[in-house]
PDB file of C-alpha atoms in Angstrom:
ATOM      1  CA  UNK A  17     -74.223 -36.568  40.831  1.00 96.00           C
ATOM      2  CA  UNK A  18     -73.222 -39.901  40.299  1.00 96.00           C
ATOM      3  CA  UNK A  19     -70.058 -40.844  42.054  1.00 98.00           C
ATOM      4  CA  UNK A  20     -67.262 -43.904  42.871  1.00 98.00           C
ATOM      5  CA  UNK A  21     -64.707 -43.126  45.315  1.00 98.00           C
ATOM      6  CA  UNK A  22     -61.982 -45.332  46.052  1.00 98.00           C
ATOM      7  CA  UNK A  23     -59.485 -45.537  48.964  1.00 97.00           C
ATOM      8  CA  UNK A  24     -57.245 -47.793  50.469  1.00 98.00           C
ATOM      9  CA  UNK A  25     -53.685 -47.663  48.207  1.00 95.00           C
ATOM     10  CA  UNK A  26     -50.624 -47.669  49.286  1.00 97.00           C
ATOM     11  CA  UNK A  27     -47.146 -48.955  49.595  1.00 98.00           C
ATOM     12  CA  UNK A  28     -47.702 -52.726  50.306  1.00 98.00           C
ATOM     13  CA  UNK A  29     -44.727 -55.082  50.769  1.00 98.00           C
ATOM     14  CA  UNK A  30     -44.465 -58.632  47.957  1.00 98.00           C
ATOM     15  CA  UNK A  31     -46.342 -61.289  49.678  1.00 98.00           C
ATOM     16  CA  UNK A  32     -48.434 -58.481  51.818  1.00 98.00           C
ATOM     17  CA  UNK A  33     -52.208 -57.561  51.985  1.00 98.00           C
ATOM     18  CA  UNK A  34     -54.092 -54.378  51.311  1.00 98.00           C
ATOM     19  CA  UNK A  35     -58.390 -53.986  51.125  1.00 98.00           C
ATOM     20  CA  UNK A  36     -59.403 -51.010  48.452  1.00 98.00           C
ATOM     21  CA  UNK A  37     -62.995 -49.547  49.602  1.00 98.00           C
ATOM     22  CA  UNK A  38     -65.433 -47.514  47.037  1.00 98.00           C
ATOM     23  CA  UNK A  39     -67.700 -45.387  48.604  1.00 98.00           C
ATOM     24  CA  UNK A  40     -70.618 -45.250  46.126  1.00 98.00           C
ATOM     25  CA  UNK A  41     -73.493 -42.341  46.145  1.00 98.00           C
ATOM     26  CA  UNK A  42     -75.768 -40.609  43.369  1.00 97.00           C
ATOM     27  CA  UNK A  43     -77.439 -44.161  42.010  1.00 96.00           C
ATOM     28  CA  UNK A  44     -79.281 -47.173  43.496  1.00 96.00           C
ATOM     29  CA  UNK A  45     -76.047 -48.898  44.020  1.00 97.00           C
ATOM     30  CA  UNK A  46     -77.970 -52.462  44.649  1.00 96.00           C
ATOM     31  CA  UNK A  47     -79.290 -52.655  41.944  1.00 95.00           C
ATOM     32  CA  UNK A  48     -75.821 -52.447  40.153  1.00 96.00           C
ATOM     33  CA  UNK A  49     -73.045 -55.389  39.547  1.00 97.00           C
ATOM     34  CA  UNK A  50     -69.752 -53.667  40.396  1.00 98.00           C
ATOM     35  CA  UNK A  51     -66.252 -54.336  38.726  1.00 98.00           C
ATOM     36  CA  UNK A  52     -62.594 -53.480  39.665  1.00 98.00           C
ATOM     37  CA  UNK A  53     -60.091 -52.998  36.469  1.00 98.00           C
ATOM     38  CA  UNK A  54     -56.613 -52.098  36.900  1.00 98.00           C
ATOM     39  CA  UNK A  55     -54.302 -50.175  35.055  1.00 98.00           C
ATOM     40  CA  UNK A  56     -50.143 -50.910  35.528  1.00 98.00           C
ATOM     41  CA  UNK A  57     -48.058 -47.853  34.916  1.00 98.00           C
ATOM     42  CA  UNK A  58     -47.578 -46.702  31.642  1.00 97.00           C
ATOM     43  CA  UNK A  59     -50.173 -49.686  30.771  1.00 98.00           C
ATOM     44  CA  UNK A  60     -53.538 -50.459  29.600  1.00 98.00           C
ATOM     45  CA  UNK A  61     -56.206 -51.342  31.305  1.00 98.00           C
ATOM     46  CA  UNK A  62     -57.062 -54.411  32.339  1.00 98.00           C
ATOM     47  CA  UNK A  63     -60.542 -55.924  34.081  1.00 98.00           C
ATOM     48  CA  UNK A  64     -59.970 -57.619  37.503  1.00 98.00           C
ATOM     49  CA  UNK A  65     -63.391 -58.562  38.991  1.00 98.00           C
ATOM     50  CA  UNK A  66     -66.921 -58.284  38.692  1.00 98.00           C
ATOM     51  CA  UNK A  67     -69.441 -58.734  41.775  1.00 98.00           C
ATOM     52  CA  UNK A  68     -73.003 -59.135  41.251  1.00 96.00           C
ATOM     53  CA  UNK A  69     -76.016 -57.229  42.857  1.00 94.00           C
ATOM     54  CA  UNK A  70     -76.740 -60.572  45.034  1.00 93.00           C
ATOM     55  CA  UNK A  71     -73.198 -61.190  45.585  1.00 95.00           C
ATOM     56  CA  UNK A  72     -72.384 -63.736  42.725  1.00 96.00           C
ATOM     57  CA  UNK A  73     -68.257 -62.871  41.936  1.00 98.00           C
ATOM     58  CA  UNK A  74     -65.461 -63.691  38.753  1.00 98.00           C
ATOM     59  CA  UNK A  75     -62.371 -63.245  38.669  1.00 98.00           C
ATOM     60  CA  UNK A  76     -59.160 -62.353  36.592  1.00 98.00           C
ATOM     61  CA  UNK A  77     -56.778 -65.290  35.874  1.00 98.00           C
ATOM     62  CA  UNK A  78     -53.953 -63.632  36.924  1.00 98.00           C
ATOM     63  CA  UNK A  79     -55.718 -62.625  40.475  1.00 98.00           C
ATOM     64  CA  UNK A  80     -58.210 -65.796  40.908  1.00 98.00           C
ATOM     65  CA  UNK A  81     -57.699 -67.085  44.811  1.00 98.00           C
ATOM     66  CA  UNK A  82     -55.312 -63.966  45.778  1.00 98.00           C
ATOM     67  CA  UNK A  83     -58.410 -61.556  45.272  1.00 98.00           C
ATOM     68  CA  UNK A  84     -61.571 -60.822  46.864  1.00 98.00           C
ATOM     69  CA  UNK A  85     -64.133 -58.697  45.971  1.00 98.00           C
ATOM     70  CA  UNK A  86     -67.687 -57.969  48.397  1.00 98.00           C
ATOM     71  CA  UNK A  87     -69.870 -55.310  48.758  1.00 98.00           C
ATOM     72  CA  UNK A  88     -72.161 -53.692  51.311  1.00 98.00           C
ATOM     73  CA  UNK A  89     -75.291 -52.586  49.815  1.00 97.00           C
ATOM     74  CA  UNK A  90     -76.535 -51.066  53.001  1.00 97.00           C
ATOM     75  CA  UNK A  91     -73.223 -48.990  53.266  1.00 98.00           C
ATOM     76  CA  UNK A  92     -73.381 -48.489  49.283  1.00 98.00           C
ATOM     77  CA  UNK A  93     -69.402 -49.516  49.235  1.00 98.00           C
ATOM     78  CA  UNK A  94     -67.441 -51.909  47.427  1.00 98.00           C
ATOM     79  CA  UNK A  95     -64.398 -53.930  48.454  1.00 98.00           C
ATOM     80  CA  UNK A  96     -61.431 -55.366  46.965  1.00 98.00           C
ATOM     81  CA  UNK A  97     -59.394 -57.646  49.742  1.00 98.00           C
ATOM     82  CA  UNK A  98     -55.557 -58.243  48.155  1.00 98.00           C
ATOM     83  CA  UNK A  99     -53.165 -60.778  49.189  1.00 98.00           C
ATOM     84  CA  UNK A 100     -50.291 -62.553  48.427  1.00 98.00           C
ATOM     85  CA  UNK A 101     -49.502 -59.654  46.829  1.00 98.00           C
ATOM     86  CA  UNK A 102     -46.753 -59.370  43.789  1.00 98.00           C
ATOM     87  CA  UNK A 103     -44.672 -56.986  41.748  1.00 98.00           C
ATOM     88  CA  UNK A 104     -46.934 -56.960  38.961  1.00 98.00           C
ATOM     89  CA  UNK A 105     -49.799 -56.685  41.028  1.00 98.00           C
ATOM     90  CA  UNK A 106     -48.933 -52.541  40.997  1.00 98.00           C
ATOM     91  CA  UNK A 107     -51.531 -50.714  39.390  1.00 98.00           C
ATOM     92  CA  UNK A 108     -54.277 -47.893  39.633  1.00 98.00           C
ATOM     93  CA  UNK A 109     -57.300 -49.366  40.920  1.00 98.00           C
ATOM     94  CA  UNK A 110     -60.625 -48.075  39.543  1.00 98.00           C
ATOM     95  CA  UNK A 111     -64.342 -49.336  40.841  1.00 98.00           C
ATOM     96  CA  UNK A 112     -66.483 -49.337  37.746  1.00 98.00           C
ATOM     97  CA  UNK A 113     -70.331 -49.256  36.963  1.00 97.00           C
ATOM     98  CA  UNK A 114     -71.382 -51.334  34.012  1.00 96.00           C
ATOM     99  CA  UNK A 115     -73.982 -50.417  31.945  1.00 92.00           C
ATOM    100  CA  UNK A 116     -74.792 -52.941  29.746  1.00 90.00           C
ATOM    101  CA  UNK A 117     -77.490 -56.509  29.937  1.00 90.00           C
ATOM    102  CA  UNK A 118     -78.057 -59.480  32.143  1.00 91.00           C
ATOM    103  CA  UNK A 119     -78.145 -62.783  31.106  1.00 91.00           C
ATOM    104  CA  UNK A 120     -78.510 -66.097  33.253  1.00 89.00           C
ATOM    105  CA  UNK A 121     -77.807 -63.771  36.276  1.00 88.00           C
ATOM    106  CA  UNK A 122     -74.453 -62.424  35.111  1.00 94.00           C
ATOM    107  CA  UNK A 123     -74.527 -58.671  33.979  1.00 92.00           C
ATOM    108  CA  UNK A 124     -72.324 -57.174  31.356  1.00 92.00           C
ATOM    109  CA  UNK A 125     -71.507 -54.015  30.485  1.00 93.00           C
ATOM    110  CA  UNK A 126     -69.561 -51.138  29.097  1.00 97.00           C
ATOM    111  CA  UNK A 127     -68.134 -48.839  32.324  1.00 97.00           C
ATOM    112  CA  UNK A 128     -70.164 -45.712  32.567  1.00 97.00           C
ATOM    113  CA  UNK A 129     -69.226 -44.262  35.676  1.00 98.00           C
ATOM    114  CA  UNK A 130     -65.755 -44.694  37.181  1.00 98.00           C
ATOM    115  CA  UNK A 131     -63.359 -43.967  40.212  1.00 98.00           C
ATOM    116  CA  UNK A 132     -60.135 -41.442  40.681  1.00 98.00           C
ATOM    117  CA  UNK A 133     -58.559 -44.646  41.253  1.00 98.00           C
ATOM    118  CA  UNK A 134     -56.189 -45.382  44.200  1.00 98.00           C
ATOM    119  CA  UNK A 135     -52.654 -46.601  43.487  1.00 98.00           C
ATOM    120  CA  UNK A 136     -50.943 -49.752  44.634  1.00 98.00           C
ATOM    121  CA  UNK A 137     -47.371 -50.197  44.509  1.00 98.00           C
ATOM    122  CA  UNK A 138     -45.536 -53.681  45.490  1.00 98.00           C
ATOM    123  CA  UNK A 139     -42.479 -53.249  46.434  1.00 97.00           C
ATOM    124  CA  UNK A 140     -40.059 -54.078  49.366  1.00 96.00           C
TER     125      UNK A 140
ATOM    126  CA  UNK B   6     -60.498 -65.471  27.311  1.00 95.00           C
ATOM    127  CA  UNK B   7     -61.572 -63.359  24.150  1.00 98.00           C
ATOM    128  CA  UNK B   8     -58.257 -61.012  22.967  1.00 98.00           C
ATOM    129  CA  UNK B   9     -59.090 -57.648  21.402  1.00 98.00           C
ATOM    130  CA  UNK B  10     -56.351 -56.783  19.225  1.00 98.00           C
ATOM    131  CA  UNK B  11     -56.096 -52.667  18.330  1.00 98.00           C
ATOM    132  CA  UNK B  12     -54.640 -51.350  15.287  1.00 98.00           C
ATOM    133  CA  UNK B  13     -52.599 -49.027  15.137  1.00 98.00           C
ATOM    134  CA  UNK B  14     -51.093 -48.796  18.397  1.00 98.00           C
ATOM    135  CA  UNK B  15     -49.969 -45.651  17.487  1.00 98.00           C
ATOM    136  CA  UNK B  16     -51.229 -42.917  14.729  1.00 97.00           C
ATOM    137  CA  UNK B  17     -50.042 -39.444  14.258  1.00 97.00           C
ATOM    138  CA  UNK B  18     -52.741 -36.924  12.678  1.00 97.00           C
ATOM    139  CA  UNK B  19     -53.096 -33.173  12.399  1.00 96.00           C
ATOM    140  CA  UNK B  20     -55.952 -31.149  13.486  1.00 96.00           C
ATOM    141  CA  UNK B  21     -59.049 -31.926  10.658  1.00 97.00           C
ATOM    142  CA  UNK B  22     -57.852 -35.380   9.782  1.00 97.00           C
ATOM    143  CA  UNK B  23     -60.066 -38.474   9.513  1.00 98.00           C
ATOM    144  CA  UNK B  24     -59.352 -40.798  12.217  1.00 98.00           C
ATOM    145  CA  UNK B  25     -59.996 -44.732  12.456  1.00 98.00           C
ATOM    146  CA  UNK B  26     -58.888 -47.021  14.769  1.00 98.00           C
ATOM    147  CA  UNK B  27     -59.505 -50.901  14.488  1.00 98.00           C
ATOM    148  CA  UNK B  28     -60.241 -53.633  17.586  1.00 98.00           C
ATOM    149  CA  UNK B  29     -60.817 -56.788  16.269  1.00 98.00           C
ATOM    150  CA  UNK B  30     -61.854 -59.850  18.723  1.00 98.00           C
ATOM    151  CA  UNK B  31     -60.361 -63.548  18.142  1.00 98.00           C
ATOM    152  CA  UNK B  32     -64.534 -64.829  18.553  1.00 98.00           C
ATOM    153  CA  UNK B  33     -67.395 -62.884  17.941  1.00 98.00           C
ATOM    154  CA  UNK B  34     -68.438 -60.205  20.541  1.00 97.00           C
ATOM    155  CA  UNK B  35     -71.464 -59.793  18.658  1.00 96.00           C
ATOM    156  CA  UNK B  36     -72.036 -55.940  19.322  1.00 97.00           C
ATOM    157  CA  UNK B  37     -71.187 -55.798  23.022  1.00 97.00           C
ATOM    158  CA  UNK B  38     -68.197 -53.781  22.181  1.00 98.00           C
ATOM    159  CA  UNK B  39     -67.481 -50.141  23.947  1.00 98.00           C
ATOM    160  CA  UNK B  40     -64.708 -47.221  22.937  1.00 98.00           C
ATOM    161  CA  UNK B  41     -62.835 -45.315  25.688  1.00 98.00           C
ATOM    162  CA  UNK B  42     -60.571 -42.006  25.647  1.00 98.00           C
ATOM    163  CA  UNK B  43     -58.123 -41.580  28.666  1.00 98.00           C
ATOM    164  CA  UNK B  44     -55.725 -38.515  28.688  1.00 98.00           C
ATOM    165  CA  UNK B  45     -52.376 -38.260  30.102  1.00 96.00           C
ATOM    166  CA  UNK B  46     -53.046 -38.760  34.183  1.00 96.00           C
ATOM    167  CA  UNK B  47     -57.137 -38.418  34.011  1.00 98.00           C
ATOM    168  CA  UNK B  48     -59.684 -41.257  34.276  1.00 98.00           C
ATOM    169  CA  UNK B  49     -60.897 -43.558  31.193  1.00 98.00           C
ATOM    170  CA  UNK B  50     -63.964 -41.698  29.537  1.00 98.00           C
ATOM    171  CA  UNK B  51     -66.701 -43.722  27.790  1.00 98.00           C
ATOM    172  CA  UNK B  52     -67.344 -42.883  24.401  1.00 98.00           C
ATOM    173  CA  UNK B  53     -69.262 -45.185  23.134  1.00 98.00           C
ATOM    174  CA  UNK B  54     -71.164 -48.364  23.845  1.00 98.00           C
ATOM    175  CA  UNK B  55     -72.683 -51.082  21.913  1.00 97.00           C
ATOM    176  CA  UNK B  56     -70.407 -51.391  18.612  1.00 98.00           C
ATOM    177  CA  UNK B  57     -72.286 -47.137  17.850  1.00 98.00           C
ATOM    178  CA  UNK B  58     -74.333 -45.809  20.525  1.00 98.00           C
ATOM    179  CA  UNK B  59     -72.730 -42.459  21.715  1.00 98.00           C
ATOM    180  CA  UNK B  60     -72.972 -41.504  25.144  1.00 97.00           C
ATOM    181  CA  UNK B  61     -74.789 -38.638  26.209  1.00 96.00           C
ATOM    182  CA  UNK B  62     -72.431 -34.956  25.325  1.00 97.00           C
ATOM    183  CA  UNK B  63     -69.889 -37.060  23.460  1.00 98.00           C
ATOM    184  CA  UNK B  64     -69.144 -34.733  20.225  1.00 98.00           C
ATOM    185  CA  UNK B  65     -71.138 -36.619  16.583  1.00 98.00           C
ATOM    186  CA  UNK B  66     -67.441 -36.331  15.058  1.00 98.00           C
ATOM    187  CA  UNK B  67     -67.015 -39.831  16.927  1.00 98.00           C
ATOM    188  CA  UNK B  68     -68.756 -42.861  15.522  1.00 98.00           C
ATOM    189  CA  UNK B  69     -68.436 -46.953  16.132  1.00 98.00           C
ATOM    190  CA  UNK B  70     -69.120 -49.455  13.293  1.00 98.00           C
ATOM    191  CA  UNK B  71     -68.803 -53.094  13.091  1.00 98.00           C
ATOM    192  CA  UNK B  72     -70.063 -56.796  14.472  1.00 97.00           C
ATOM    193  CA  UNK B  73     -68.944 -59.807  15.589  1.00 97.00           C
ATOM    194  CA  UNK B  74     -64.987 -59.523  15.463  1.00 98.00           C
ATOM    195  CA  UNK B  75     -64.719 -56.648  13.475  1.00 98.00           C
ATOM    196  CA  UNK B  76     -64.849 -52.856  15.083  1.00 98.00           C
ATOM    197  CA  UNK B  77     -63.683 -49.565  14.109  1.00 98.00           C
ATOM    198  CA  UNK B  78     -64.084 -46.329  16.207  1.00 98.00           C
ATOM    199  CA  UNK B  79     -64.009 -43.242  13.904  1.00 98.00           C
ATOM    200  CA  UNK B  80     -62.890 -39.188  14.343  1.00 98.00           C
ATOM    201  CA  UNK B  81     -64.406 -37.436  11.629  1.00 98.00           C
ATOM    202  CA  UNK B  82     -62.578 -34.444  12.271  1.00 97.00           C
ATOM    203  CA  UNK B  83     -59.653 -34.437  14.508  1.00 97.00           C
ATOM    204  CA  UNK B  84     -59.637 -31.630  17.077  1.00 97.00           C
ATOM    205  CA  UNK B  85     -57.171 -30.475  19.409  1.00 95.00           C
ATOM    206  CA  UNK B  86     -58.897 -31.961  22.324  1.00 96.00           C
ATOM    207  CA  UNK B  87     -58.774 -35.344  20.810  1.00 97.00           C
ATOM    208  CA  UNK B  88     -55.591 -36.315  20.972  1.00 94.00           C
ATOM    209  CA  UNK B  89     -55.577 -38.998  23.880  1.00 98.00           C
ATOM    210  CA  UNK B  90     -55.016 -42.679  24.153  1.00 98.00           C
ATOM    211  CA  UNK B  91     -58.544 -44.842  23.030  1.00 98.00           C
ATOM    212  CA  UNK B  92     -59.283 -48.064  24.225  1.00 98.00           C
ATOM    213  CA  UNK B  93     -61.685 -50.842  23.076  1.00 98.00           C
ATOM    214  CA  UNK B  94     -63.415 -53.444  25.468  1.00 98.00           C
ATOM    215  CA  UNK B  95     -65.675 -56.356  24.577  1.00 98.00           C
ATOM    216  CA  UNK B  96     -68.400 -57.016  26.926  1.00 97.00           C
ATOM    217  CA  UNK B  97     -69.856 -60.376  25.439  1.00 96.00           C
ATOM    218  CA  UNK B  98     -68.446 -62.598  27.952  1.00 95.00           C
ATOM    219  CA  UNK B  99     -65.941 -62.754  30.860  1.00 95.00           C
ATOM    220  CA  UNK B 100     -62.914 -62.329  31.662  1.00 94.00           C
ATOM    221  CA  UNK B 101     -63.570 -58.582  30.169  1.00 97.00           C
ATOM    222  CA  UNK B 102     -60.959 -57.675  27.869  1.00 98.00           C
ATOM    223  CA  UNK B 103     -59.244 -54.515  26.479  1.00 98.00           C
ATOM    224  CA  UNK B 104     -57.267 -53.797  23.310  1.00 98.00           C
ATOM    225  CA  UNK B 105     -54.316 -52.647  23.598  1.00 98.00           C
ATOM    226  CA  UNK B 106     -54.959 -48.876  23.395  1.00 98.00           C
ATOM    227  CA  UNK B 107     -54.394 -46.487  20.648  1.00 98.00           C
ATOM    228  CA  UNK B 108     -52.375 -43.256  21.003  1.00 98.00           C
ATOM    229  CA  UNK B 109     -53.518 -40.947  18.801  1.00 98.00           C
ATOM    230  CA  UNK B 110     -50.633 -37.714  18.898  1.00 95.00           C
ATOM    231  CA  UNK B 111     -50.135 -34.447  17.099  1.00 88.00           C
ATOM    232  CA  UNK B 112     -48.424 -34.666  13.518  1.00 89.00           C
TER     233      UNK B 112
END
């Protein structure tokens, strides 16, 4: 069975850190670009970072240079490093599998397989 | 970035109703364009990918038209187990984007 799990939420204080992990199993994970989205309470949902097979990354406006993404393809896990972290920032975090096309060594994709999600909240 | 706007945000339907939600893009996704269903507390669901294709065990009452910056997603038949919040996504270029979501609750 194909599977994304995701751990690492928690309480986290404005201006703090946190690192979200997804443990991946059931598919050549390697071989697959990897994406975080986000979903705010009571929101939609809202794409925050892709990562490449090689390693290649892009990210959200609204998390560019507070975010980092990385992944371990010999541990089949993705990461999502937060800082500087804010209010809004508060969200369930799902890893996502794209299935979809590459072109000019970006893939794209409509999210197939996804998380449980871990929740973040911001707050002092 | 490329906004996906979803019409209506909210649409109240009985059991055996036709059902169609709109996403339209502000540029042209060309067909890169997927349909989720998320219910109350549970994980999005992928319903459909490429402007039509259905994933595998999604019910045929669901079908996706459209190109370029118009979509719709349609419920043939509404049945109980469809009434969720649905979500369009374009996948033509980054930053990814969502529409808004459409709730679709009991009449």
């Amino acid at each position: 069975e194909m599977q994304l799990v995701e751990s690492g939420g928690g309480l986290v204080q404005p201006g703090g850190s946190v690192r979200l992990s997804c443990a991946a199993s059931g598919f050549a994970f390697s071989r697959y670009s990897m994406n975080w989205v986000r979903q705010a309470p009571g929101k939609g949902l809202e794409w925050v970072s892709y990562i490449s097979s090689g390693g290649n990354t892009i990210y959200a406006d609204s998390v560019k240079g507070r975010f980092t993404i990385s992944r371990d393809n010999a541990e089949n896990s993705l990461h999502l490093q937060m800082s500087s972290l804010r209010a809004e920032d508060t969200a369930v975090y799902y890893c996502v599998r794209p299935s979809g096309y590459c072109s000019g060594g970006t893939c794209y994709g409509a999210f197939d397989i996804w998380g449980q999600g871990t929740m973040v909240t911001v707050s002092s | 970035d490329i906004q996906m706007t979803q019409s209506p945000s909210t649409l109240s339907a009985s059991v055996g109703d036709r059902v169609t939600i709109t996403c339209r893009a502000s540029e042209s996704v060309s067909n890169w364009l997927a349909w989720y269903q998320q219910k109350p507390g549970k994980v999005p669901k992928l319903l459909i990918h490429k402007t039509s294709s259905l994933e595998n065990g999604v019910p045929s009452r669901f079908s996706g038209s459209g190109s370029g910056t118009e979509f719709t997603l349609t419920i043939s038949s509404l049945q109980p187990d469809d009434f969720a919040t649905y979500y369009c996504q374009q996948y033509n270029s980054y930053s990814l984007t969502f529409g808004g979501g459409t709730k679709v609750d009991i009449k």
